CSV table of N, CA and C in Angstrom, one decimal:
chain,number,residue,atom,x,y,z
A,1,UNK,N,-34.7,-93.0,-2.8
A,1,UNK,CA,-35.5,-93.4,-4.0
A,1,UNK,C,-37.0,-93.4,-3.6
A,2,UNK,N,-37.7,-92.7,-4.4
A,2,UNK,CA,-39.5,-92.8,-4.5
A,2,UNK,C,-39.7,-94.1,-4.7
A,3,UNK,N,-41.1,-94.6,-3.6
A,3,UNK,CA,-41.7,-95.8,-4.1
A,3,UNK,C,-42.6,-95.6,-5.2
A,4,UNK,N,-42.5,-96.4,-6.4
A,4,UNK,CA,-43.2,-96.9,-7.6
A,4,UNK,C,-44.8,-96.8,-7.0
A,5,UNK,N,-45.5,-96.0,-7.8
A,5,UNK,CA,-46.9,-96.3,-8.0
A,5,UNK,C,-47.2,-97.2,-9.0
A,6,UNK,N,-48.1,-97.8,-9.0
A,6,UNK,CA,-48.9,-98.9,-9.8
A,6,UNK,C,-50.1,-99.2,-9.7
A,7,UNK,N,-50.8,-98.8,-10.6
A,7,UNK,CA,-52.5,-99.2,-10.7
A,7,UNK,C,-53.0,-100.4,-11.6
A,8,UNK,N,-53.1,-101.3,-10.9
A,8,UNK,CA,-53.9,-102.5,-11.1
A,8,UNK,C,-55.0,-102.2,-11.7
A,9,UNK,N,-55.4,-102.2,-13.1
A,9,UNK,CA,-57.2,-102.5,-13.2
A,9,UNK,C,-57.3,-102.9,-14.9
A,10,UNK,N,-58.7,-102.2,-15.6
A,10,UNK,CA,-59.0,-102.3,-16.8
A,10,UNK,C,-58.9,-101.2,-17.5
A,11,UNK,N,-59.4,-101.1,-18.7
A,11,UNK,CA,-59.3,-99.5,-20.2
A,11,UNK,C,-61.0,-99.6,-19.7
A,12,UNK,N,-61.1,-100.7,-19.4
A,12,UNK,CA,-63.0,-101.1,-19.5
A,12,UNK,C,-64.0,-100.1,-17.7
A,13,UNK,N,-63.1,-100.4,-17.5
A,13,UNK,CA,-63.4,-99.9,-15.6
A,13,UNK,C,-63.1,-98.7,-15.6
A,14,UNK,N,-64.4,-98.2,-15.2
A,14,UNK,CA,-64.8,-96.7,-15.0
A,14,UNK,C,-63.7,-96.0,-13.6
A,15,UNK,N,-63.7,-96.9,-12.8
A,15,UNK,CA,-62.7,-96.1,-11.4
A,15,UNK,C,-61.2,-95.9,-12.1
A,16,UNK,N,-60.6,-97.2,-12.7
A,16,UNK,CA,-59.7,-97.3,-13.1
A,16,UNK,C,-59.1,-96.1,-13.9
A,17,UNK,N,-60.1,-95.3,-14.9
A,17,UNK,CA,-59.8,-94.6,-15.6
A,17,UNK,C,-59.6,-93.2,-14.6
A,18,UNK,N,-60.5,-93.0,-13.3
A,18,UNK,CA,-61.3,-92.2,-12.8
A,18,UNK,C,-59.1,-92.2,-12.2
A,19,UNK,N,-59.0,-93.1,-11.5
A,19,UNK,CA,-57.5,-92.6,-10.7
A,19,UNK,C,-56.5,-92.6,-11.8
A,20,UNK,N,-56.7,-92.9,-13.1
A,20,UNK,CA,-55.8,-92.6,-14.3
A,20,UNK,C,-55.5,-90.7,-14.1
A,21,UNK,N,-56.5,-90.4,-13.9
A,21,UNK,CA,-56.9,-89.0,-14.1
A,21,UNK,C,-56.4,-88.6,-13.0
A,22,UNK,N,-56.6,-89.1,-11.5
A,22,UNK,CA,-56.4,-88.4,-10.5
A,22,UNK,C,-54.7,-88.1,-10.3
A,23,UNK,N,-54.4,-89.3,-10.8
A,23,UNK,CA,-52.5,-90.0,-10.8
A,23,UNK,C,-51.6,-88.6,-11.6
A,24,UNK,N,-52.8,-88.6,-12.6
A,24,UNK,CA,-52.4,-87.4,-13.8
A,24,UNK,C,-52.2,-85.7,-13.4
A,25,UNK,N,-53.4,-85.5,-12.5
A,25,UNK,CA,-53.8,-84.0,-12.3
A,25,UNK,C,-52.5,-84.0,-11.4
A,26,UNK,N,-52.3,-84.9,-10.4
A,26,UNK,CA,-51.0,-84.6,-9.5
A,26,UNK,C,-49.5,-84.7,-9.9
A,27,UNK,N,-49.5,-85.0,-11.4
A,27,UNK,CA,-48.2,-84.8,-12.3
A,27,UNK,C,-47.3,-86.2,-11.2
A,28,UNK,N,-48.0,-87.2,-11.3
A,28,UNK,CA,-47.3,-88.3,-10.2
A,28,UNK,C,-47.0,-89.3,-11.7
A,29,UNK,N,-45.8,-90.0,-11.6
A,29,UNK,CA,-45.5,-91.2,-12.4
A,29,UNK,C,-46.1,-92.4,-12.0
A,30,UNK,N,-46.6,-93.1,-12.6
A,30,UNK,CA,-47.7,-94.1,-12.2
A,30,UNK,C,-47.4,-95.3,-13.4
A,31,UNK,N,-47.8,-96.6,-13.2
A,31,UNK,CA,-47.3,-97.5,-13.8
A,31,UNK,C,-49.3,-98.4,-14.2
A,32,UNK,N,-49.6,-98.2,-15.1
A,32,UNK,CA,-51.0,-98.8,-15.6
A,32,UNK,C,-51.0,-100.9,-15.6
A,33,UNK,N,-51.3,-101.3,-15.1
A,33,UNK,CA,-51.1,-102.7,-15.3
A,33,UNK,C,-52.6,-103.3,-15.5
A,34,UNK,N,-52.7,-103.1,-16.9
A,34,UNK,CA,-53.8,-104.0,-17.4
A,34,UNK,C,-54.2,-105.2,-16.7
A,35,UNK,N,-54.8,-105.7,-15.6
A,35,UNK,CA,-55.2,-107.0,-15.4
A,35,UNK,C,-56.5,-108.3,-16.6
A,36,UNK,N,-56.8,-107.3,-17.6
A,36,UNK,CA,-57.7,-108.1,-18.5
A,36,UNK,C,-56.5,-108.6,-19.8
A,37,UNK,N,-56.1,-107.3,-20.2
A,37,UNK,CA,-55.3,-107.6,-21.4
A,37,UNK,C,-54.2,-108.7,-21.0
A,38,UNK,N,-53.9,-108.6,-19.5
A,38,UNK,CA,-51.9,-109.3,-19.2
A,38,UNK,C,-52.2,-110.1,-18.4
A,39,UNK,N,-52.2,-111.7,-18.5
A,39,UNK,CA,-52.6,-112.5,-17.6
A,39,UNK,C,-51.3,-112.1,-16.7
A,40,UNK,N,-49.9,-112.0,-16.6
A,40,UNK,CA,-49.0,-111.8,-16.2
A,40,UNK,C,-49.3,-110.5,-15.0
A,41,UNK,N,-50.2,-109.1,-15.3
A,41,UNK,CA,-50.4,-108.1,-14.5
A,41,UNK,C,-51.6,-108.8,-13.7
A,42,UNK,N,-52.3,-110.1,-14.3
A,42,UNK,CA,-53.9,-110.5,-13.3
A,42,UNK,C,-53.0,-111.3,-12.2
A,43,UNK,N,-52.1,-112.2,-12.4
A,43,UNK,CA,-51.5,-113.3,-11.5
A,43,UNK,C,-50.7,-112.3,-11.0
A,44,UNK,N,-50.0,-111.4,-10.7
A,44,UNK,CA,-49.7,-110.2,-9.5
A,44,UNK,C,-50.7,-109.7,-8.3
A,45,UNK,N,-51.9,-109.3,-9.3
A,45,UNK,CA,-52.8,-108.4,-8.5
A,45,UNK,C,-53.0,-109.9,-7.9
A,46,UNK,N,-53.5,-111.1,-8.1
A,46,UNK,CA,-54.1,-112.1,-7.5
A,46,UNK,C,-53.1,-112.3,-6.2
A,47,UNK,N,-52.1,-112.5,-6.3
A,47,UNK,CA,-51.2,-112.6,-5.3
A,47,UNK,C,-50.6,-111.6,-4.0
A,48,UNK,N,-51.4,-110.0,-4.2
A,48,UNK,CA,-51.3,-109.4,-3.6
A,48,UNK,C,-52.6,-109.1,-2.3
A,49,UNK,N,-53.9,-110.3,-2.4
A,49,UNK,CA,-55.0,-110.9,-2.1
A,49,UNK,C,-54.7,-112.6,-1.8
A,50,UNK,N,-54.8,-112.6,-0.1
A,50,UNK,CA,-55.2,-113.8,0.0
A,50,UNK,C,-56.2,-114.4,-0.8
A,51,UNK,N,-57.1,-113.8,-1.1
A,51,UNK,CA,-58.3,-114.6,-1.7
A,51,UNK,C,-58.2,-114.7,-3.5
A,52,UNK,N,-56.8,-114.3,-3.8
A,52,UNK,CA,-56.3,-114.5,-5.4
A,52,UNK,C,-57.2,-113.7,-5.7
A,53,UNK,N,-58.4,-113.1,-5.4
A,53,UNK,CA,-59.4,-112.3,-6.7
A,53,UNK,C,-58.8,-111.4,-7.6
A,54,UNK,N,-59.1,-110.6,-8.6
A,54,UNK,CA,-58.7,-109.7,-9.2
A,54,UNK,C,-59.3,-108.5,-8.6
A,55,UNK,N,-59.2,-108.0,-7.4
A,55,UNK,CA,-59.7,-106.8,-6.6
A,55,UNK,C,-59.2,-105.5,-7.6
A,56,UNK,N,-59.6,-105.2,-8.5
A,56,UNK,CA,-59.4,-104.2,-9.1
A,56,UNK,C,-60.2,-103.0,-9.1
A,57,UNK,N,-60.5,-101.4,-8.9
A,57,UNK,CA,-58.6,-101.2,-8.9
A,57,UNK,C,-57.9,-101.5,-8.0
A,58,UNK,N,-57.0,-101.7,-7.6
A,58,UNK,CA,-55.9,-101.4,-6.8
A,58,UNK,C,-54.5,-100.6,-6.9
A,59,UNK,N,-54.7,-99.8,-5.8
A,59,UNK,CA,-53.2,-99.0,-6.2
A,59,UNK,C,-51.8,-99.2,-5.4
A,60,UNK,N,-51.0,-99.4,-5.5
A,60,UNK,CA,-49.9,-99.5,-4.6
A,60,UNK,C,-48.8,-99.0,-5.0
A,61,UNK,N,-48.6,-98.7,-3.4
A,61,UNK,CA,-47.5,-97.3,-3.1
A,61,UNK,C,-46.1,-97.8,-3.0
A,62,UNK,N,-45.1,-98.5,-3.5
A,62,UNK,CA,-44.5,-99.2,-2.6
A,62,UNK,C,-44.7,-100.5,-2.1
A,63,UNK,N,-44.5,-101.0,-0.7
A,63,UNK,CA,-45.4,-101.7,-0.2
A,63,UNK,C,-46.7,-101.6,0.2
A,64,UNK,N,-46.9,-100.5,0.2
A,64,UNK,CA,-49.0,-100.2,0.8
A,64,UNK,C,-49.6,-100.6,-0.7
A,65,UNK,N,-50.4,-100.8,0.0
A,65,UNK,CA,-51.4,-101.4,-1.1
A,65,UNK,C,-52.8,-100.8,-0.7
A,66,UNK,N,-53.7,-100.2,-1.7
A,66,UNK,CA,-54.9,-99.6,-1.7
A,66,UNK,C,-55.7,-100.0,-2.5
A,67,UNK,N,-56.8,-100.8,-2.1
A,67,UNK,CA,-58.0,-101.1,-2.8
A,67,UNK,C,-59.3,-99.8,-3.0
A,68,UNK,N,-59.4,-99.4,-4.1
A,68,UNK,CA,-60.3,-99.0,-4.4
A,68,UNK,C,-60.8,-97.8,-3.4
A,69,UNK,N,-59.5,-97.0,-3.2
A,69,UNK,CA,-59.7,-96.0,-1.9
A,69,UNK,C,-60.1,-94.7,-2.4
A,70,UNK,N,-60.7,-93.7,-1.5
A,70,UNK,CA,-61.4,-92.8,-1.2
A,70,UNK,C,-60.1,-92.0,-1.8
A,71,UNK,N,-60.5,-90.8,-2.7
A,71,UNK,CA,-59.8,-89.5,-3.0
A,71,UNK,C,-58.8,-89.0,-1.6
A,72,UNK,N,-59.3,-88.9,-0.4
A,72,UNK,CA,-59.0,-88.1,0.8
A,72,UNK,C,-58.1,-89.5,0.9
A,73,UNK,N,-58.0,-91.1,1.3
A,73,UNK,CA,-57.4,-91.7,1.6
A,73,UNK,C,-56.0,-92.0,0.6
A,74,UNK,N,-56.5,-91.8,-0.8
A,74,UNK,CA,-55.1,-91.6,-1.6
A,74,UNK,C,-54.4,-90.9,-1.5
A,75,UNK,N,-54.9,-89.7,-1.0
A,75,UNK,CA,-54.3,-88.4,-1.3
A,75,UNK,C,-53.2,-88.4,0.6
A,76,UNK,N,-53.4,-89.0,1.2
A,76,UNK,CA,-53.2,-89.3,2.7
A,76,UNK,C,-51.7,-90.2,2.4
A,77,UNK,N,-52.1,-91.2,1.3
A,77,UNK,CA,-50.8,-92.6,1.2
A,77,UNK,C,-49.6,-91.3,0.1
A,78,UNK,N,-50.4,-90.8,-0.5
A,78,UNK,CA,-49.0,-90.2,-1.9
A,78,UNK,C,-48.6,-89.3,-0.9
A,79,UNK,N,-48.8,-88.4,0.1
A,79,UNK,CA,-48.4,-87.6,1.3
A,79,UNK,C,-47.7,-88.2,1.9
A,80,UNK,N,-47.4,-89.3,2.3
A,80,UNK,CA,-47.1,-90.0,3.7
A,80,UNK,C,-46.0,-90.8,2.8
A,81,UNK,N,-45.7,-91.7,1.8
A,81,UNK,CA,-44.7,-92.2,1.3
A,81,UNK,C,-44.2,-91.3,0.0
A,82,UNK,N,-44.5,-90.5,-0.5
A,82,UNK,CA,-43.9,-89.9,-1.6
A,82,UNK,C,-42.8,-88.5,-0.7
């Protein structure tokens, strides 16, 4: 079984939308988790940070977890676990 993608962020946040698109062009299934609208999706992302922040975006692969990563380094984790 494929690990679950999941993007942590906002509709408001410009990157957020930017890997909406990237998730899209690669025909990848991807899971959107509002951290503004869903206090339920904020207290996740917070817990996946020692420091509780809302580090948004965040993407995670599975267990890997990617903050706010480089085109070349996303495209390196969907290779490597998908």
């Amino acid at each position: 079984m494929l690990p679950k993608i999941k993007l942590y962020g906002t509709n408001r946040c410009h990157k957020s939308t930017y890997y909406k698109f990237f998730l899209e062009a690669l025909n990848l299934n991807y899971e959107f988790l509002d951290v503004e609208d869903n206090e339920v999706n904020a207290e996740v992302l917070r817990n996946l940070y020692e420091n509780r922040k809302l580090n948004f975006p965040t993407i995670t692969i599975g267990e890997k977890k990617l903050r706010n990563p480089s085109d070349k380094d996303l495209k390196k984790w969907i290779e490597k676990l998908l």
